[in-house]
Short mmCIF file of C-alpha atoms in Angstrom, two decimals:
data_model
loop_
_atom_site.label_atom_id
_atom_site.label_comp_id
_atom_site.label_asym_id
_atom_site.label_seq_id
_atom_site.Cartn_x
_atom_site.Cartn_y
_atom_site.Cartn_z
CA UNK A 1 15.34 -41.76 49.60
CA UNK A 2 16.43 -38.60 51.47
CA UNK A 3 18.99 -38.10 48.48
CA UNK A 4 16.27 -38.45 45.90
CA UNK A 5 14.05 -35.38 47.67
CA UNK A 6 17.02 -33.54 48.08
CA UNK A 7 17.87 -33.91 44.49
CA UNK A 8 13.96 -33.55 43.24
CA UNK A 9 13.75 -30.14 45.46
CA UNK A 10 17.03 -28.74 43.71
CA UNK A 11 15.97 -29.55 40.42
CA UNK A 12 12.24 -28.19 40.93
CA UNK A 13 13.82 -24.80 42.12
CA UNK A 14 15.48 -24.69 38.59
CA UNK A 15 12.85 -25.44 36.65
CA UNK A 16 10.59 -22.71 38.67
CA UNK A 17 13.02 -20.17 37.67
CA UNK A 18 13.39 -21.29 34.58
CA UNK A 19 9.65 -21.20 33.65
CA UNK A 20 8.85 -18.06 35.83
CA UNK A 21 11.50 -16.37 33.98
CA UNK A 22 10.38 -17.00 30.00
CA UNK A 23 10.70 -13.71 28.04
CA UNK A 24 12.29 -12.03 30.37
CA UNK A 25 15.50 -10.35 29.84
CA UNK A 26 17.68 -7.23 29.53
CA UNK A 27 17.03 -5.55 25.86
CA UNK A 28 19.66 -3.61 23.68
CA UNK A 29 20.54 -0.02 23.80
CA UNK A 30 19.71 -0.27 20.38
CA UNK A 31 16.83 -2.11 18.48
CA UNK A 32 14.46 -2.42 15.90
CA UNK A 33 10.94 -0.98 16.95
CA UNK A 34 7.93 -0.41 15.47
CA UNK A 35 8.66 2.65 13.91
CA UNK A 36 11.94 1.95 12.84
CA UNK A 37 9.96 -0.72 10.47
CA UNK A 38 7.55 1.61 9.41
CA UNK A 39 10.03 4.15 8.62
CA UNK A 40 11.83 1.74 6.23
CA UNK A 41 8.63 0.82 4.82
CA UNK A 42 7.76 4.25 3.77
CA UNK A 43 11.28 4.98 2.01
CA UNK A 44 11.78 1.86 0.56
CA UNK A 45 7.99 0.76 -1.09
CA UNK A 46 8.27 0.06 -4.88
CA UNK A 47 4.16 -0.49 -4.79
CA UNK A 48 4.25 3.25 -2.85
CA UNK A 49 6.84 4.75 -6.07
CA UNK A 50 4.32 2.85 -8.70
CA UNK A 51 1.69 4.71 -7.36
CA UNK A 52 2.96 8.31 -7.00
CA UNK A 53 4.23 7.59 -10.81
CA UNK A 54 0.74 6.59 -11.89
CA UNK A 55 -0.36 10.12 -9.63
CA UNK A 56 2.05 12.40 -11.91
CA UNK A 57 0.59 10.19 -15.14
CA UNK A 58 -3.00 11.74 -13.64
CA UNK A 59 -1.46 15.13 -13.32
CA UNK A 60 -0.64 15.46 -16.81
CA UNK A 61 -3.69 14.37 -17.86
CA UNK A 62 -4.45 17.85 -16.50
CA UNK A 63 -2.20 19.57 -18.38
CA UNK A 64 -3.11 17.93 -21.41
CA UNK A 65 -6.91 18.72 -21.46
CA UNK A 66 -5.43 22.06 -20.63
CA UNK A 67 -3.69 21.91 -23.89
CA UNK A 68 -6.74 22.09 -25.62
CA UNK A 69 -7.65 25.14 -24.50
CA UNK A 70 -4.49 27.07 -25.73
CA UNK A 71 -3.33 27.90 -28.98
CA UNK A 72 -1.71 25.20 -31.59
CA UNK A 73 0.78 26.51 -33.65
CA UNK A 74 2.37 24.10 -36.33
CA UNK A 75 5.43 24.60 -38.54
CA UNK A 76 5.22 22.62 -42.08
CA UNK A 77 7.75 21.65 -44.64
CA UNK A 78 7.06 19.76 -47.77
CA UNK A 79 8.17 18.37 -51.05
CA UNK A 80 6.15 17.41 -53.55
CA UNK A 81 6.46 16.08 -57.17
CA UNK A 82 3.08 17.69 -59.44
CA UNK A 83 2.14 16.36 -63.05
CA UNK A 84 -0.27 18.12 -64.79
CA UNK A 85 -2.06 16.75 -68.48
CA UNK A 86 -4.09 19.62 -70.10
CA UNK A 87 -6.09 19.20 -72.95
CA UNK A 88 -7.52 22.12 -74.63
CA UNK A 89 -9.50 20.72 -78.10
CA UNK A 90 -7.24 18.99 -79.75
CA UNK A 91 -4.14 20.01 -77.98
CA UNK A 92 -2.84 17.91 -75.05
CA UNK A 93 0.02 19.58 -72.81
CA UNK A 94 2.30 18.25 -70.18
CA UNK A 95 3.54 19.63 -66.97
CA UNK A 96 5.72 18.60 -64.86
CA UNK A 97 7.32 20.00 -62.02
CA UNK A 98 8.67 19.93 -58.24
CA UNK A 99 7.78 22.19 -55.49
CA UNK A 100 8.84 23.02 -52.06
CA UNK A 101 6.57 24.54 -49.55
CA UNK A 102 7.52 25.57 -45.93
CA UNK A 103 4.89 27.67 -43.63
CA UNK A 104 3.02 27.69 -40.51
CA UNK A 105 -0.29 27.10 -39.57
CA UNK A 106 -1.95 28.61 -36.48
CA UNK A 107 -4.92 26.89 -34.48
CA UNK A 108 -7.06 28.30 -31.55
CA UNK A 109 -10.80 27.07 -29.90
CA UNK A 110 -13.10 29.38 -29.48
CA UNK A 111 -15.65 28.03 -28.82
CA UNK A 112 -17.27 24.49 -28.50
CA UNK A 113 -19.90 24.58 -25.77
CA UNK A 114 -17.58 24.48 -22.55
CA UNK A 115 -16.64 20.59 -23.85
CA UNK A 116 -12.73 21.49 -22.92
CA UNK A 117 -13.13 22.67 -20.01
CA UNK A 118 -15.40 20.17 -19.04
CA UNK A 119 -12.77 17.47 -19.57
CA UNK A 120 -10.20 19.58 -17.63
CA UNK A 121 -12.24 20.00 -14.64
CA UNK A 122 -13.16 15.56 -14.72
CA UNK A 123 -8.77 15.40 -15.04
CA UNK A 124 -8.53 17.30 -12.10
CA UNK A 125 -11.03 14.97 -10.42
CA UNK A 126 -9.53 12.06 -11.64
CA UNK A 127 -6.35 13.67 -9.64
CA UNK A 128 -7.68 14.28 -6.66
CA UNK A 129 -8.92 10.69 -6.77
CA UNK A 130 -5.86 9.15 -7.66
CA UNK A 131 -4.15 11.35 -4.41
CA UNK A 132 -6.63 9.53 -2.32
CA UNK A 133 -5.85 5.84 -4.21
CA UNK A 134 -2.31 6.41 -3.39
CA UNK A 135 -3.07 6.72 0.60
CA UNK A 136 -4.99 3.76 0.12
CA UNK A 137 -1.65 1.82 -0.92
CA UNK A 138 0.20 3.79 1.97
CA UNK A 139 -2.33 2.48 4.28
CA UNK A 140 -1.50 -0.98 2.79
CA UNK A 141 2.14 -0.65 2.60
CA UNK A 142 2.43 0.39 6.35
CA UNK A 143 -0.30 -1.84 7.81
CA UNK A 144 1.75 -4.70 5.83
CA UNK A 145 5.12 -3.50 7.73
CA UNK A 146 3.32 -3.66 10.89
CA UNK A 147 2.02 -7.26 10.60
CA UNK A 148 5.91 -8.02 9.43
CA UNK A 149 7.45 -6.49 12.78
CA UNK A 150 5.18 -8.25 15.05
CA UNK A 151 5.36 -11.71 13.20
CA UNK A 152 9.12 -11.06 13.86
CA UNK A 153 8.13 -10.26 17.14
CA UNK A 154 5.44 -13.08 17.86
CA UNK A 155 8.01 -15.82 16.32
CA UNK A 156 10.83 -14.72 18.52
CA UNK A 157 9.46 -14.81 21.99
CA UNK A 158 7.44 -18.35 20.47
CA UNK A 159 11.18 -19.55 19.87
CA UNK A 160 12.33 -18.07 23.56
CA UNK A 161 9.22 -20.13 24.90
CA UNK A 162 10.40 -23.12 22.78
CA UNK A 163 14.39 -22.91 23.89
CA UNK A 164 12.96 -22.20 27.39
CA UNK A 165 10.70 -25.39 27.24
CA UNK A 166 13.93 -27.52 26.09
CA UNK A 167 15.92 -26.51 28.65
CA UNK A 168 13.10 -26.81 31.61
CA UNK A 169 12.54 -30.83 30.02
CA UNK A 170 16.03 -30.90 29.79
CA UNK A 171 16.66 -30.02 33.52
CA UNK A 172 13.25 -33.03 34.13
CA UNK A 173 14.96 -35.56 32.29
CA UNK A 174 18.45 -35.44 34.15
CA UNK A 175 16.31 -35.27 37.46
CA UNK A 176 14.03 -38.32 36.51
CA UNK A 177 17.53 -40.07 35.69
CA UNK A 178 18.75 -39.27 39.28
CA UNK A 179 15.62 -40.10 40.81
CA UNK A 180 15.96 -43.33 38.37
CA UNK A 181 18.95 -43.87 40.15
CA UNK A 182 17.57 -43.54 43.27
CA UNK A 183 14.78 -45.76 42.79
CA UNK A 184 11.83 -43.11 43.36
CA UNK A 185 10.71 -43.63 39.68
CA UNK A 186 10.73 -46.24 37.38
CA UNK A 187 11.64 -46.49 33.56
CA UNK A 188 8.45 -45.82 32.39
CA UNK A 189 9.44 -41.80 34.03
CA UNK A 190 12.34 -41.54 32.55
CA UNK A 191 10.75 -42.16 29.11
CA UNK A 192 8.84 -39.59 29.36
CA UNK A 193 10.72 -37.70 30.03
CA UNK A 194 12.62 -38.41 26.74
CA UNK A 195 9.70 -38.29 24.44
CA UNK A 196 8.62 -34.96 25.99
CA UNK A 197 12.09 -33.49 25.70
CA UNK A 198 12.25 -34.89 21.89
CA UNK A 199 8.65 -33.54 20.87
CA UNK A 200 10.08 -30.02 22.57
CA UNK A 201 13.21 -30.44 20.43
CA UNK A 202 10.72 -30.67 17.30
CA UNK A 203 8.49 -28.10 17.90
CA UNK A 204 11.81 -25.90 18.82
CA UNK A 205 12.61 -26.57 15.02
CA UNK A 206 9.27 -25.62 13.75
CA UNK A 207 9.51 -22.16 15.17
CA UNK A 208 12.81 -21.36 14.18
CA UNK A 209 11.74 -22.52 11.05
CA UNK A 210 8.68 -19.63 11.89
CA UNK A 211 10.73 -17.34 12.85
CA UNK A 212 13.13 -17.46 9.07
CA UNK A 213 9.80 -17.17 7.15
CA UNK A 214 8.80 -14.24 9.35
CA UNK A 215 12.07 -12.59 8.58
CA UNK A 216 11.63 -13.03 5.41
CA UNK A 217 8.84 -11.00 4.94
CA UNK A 218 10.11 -8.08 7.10
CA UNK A 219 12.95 -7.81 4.55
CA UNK A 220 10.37 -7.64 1.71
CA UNK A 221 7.92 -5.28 3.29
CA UNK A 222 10.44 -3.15 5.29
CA UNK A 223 13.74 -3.15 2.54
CA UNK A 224 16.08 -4.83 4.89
CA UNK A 225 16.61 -7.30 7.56
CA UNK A 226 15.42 -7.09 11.27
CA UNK A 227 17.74 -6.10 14.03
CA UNK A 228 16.98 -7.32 17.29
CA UNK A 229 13.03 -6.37 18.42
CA UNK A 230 12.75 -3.61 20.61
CA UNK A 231 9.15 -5.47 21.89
CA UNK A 232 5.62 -4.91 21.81
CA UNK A 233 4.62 -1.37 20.67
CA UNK A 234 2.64 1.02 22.48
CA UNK A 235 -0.72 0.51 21.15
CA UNK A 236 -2.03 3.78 19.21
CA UNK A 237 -5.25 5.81 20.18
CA UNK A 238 -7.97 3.72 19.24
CA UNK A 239 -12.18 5.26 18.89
CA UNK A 240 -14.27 5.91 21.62
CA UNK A 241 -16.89 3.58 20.02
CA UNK A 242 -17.66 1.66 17.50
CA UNK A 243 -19.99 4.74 16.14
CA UNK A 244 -17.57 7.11 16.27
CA UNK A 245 -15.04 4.96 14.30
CA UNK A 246 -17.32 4.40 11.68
CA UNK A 247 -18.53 8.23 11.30
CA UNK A 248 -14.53 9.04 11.42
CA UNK A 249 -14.06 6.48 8.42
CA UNK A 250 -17.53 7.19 6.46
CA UNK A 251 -15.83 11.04 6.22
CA UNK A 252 -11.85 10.32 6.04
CA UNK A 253 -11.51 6.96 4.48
CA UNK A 254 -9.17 7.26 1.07
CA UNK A 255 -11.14 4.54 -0.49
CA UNK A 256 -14.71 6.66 0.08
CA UNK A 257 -12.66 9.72 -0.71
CA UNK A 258 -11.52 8.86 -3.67
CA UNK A 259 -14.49 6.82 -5.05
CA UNK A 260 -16.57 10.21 -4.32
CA UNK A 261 -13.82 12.08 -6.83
CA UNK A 262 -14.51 9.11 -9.29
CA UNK A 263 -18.42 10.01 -9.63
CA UNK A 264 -17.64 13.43 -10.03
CA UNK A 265 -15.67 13.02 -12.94
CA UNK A 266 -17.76 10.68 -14.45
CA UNK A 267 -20.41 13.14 -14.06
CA UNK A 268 -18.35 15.63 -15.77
CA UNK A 269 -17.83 13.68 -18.54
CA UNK A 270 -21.11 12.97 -19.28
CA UNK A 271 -21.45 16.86 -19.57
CA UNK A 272 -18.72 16.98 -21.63
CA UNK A 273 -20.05 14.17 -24.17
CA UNK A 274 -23.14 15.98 -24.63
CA UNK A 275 -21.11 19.17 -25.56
CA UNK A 276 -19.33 17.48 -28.09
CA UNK A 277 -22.40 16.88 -29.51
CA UNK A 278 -22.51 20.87 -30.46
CA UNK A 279 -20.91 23.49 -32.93
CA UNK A 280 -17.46 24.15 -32.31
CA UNK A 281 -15.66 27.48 -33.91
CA UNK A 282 -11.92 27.50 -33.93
CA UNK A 283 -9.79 30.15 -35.78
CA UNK A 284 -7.33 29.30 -38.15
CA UNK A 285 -4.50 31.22 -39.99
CA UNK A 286 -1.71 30.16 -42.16
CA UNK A 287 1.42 31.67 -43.94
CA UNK A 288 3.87 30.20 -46.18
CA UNK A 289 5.94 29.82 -49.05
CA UNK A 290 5.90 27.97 -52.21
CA UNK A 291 9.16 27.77 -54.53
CA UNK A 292 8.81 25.70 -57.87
CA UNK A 293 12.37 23.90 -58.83
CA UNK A 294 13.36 24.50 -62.14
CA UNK A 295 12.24 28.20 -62.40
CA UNK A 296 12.57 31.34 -60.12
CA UNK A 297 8.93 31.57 -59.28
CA UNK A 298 7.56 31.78 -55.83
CA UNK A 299 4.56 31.80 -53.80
CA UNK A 300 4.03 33.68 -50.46
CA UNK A 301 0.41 33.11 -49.37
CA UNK A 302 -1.05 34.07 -45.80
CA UNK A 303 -4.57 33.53 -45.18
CA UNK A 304 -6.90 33.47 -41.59
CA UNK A 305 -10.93 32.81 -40.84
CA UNK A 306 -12.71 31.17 -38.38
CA UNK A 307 -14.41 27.76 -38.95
CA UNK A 308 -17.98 26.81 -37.54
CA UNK A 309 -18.17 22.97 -37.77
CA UNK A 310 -21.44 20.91 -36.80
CA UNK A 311 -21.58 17.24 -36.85
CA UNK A 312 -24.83 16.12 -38.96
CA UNK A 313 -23.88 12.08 -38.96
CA UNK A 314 -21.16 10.69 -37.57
CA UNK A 315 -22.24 7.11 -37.82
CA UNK A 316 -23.71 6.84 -34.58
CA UNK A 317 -20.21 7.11 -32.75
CA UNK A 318 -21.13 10.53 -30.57
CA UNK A 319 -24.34 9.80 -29.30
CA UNK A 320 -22.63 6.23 -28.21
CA UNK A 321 -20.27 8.61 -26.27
CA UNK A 322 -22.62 10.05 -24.31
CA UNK A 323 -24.21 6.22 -23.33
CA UNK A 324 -20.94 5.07 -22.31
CA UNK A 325 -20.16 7.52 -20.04
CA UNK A 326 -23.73 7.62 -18.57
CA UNK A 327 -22.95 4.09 -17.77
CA UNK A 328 -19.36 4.50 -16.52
CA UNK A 329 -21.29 6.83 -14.41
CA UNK A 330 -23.69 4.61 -12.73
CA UNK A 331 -20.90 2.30 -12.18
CA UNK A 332 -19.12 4.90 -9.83
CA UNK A 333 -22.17 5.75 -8.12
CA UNK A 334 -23.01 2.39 -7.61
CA UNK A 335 -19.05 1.57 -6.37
CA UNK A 336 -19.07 4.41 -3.90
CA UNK A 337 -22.29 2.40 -2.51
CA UNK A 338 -20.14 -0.34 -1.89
CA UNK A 339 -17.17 0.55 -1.02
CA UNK A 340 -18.99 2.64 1.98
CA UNK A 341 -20.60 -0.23 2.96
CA UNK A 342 -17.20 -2.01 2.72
CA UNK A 343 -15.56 0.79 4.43
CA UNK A 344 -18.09 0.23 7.26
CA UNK A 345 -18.04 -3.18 7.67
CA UNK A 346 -14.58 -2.83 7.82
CA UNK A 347 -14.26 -0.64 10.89
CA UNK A 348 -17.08 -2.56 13.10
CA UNK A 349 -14.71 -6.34 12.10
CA UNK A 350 -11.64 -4.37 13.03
CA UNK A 351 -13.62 -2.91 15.86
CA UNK A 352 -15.29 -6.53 16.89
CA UNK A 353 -11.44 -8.23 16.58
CA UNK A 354 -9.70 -5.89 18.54
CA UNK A 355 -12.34 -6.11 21.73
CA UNK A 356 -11.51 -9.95 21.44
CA UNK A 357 -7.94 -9.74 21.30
CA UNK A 358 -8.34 -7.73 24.29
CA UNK A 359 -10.85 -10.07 25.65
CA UNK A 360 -8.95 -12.92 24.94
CA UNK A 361 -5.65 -11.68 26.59
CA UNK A 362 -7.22 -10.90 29.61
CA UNK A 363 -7.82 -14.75 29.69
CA UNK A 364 -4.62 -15.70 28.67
CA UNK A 365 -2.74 -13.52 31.16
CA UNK A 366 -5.41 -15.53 33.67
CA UNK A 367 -4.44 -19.13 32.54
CA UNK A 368 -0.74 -18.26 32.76
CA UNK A 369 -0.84 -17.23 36.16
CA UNK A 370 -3.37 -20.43 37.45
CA UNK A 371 -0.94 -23.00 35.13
CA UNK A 372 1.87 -21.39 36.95
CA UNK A 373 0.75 -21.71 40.22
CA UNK A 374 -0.86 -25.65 39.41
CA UNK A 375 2.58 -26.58 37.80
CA UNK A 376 4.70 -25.08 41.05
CA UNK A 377 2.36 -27.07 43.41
CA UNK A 378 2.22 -30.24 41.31
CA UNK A 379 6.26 -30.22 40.84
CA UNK A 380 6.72 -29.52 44.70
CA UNK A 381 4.42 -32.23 45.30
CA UNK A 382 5.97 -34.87 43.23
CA UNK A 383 9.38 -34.38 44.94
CA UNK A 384 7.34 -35.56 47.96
CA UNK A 385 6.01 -38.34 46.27
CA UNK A 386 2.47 -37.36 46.13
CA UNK A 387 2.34 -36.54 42.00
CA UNK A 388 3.74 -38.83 39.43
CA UNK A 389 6.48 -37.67 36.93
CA UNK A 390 3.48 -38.02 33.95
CA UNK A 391 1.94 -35.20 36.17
CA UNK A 392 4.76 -33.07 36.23
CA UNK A 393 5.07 -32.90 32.66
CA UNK A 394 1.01 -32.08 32.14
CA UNK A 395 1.47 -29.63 33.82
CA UNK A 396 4.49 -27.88 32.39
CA UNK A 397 2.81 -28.44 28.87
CA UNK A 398 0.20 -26.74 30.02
CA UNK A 399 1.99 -23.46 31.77
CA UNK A 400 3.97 -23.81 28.21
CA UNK A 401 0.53 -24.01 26.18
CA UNK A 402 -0.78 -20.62 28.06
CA UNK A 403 2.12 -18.85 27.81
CA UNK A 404 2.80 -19.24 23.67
CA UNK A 405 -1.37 -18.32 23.62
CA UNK A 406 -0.56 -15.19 26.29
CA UNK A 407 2.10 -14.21 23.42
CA UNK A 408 -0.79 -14.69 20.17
CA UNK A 409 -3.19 -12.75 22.24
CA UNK A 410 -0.56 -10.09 22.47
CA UNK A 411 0.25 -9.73 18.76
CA UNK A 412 -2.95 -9.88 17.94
CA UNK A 413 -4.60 -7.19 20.18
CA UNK A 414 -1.61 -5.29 18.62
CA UNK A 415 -2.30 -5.73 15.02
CA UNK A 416 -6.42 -5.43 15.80
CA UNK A 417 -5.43 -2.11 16.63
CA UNK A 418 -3.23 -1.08 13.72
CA UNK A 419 -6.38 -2.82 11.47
CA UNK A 420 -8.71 -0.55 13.30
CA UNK A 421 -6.81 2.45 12.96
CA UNK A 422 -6.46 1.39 9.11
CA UNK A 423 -10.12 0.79 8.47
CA UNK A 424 -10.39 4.40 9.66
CA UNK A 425 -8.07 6.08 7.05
CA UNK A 426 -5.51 6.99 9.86
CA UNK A 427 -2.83 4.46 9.22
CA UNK A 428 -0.48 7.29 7.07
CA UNK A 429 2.66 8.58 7.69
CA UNK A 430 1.56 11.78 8.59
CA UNK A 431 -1.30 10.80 11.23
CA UNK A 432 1.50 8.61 12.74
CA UNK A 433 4.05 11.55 12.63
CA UNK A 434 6.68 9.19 11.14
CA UNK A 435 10.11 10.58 11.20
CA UNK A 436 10.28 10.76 7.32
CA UNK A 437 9.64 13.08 4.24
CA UNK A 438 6.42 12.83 3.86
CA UNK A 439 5.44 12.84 -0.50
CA UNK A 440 4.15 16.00 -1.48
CA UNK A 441 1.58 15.14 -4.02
CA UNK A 442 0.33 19.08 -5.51
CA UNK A 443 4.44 19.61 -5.70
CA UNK A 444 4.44 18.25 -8.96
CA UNK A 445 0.86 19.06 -9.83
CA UNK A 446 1.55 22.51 -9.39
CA UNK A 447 4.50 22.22 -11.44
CA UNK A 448 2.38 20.70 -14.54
CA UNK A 449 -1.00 21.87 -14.06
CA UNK A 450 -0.93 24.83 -16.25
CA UNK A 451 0.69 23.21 -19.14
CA UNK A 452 4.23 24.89 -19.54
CA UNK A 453 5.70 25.20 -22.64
CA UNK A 454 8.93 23.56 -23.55
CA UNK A 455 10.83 26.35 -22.85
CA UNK A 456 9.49 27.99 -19.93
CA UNK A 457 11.42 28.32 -16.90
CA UNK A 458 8.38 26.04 -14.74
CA UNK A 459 9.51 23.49 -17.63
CA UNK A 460 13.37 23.75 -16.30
CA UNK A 461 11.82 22.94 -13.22
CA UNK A 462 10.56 20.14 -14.15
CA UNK A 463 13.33 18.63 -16.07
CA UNK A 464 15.30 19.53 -12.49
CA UNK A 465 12.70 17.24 -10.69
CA UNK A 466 12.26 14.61 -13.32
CA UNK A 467 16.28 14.27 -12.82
CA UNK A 468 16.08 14.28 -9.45
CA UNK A 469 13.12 11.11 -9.88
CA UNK A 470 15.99 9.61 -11.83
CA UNK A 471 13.91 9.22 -14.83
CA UNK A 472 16.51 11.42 -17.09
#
């Protein structure tokens, strides 16, 4: 008996150490953190380079309403076949001939109520909205690279905890098999042990499994494959209040920001619809020549004037212009109702989830330490006989239990506060001062916005970035 309690004592001082010293260990010089994942998030998004395409798409949507605005000049060539019967009294003549005609023609607005620029002033809303739609997918992109580094995170320590567990049940069955020997426990003990050590060995499976799928999507959202965690981030600055998160998001949220832009240009556009409904005066001028094949003659013929136009009837297609956009205007007033009350319910769940992952790891970090201490007593007492080997292994399921729930409460206060920082507008690459080039959206706006011509030197410029894009 004196061997078995010598032999229970050792193997109890193992297992304390063992369990006592989960998830603790020296880290790399060098490993993945946070940022490094948000980084490679940033540079590497196809859904971010989808959007800033779809931006410079909006830009020149600028430069075409400025278009309208400018001059149109338009070079013509033609050949033509003419056949002529003439019949004066009782004489019928024939003509037939071809001609060639080459000549420009020369277009510019005048005047058409302010419709034009109308339309050019809802594009560069429509720009300014679609800036604030592509934070919205930055916010996405990086809040999605965030949950991906602390699944990573979350499904290695749950493995540690697991490998830990195996060993620790490990270390109980070979000392229920000397105590076995012994005759301090029975069969029944040493079956337990078994089963407990199998079930470990099956859950250990479960969360490596976890822990492939979690890699997974850190390749997909980051570009490339995790290096070894550098641990739990430092959590960012987080709102006073609940109030003050929600005023903060009501005024800087890209999704309020940019439905706001959206009602302005519908309201534009119902201006503009209703100028379309007026005169218009353009001026027109043409030269050109006409040479007839068969003979020497020519034509040259130049002419200019200015046109007033007014539509009387068009079929009831203008004033349905004007309804439409009325309506597409309600419908962004009535969006930018929701998506501020979105916005704000946003912040307070973010708000509300974050106070109970702290909440809840305050509780968790409490359990640990009381199933520590109730596993160290009830192992120390069952080397003296007092606790049965059943009891033992309660109890180290249970320390086991509190510490993979100490790790969820961890992750989870830590994305709650990546969520709330989100549901503020603040989760960007530049609010986080990310060690990246951060896109320059006016760059190419700038570039486009005043319509070059083909052969400008701004259009060079262009052709230089569009290169550089790798789109020519």
């Amino acid at each position: 008996m004196r061997r078995g309690k010598t032999l229970g004592l050792a193997k109890a001082a193992v297992l304390t150490l063992a369990l006592c010293g989960v998830a603790v260990g020296t880290k790399p010089a060098s490993a993945d953190n946070l940022a490094d994942a948000l980084i490679g998030a940033y540079n590497t998004s196809g859904l971010l380079e989808q959007n800033r395409a779809l931006l410079r798409a909006a830009d020149e949507d600028v430069a075409i309403a400025v278009s309208a605005l400018r001059p149109i000049i338009d070079w013509t060539t033609r050949i033509q076949q003419n056949f002529t019967r003439n019949r004066t009294g009782a004489l019928v003549t024939d003509t037939d001939n071809a001609a060639f005609f080459s000549g420009l023609t020369f277009r510019q607005l005048l005047y058409d109520g302010g419709a034009s620029i109308l339309a050019k002033q809802a594009a560069q809303e429509t720009v300014l909205a679609t800036r604030q739609a592509l934070i919205a997918i930055e916010q996405q992109v990086l809040l999605r690279a965030v949950s991906a580094y602390l699944g990573v995170l979350l499904q290695e320590q749950t493995v540690g905890l697991r490998q830990n567990n195996v060993r620790v049940l490990g270390e109980e069955l070979r000392a229920s098999n000397d105590r076995f020997e012994v005759g301090e426990v029975t069969r029944t003990d040493v079956a337990l042990s078994q089963s407990r050590l199998a079930n470990a060995r099956a859950n250990l499976a479960v969360a490596q499994g976890g822990l492939t799928s979690a890699q997974a999507e850190y390749v997909n959202a980051v570009g490339r494959a995790p290096g070894q965690t550098a641990g739990e981030p430092r959590l960012p600055p987080l709102p006073a209040s609940i109030d003050s998160a929600v005023a903060l998001a009501v005024r800087n949220h890209p999704q309020v920001l940019g439905a706001q832009h959206d009602v302005r240009a519908a309201e534009l556009t119902v201006d503009q619809q209703r100028r379309n409904l007026g005169p218009s005066v353009q001026l027109q001028a043409d030269v050109g020549v006409t040479e007839n094949y068969g003979n020497s003659n020519y034509n040259h013929t130049a002419s200019a004037g200015v046109v007033l136009s007014q539509s009387i009837y068009a079929g009831g297609r203008l004033a349905a212009l004007v309804r439409r956009a009325m309506a597409t205007r309600d419908a962004a007033k009535a969006n930018l109702i929701n998506v501020q009350k979105d916005v704000i319910q946003g912040v307070n769940d973010a708000y509300v989830r974050y106070q109970t992952a702290s909440a809840s790891l305050t509780a968790s970090n409490e359990r640990v330490r009381a199933a520590r201490v109730a596993f160290e007593g009830i192992r120390e007492e069952a080397t003296l006989g007092a606790r049965t080997t059943l009891d033992v292994l309660t109890a180290e399921q249970d320390l086991l239990d509190a510490q993979l729930a100490q790790v969820q409460s961890r992750i989870e206060r830590s994305l709650a506060a990546y969520q709330l920082l989100a549901a503020q507008g603040l989760l960007t690459a530049e609010h986080l001062g990310l060690a990246v080039q951060i896109y320059d959206p006016t760059l190419y706006y700038n570039l486009v916005k005043d319509a070059p011509a083909v052969v400008s030197k701004r259009s060079k410029d262009l052709d230089r970035v569009m290169k550089a894009l790798g789109k020519r």
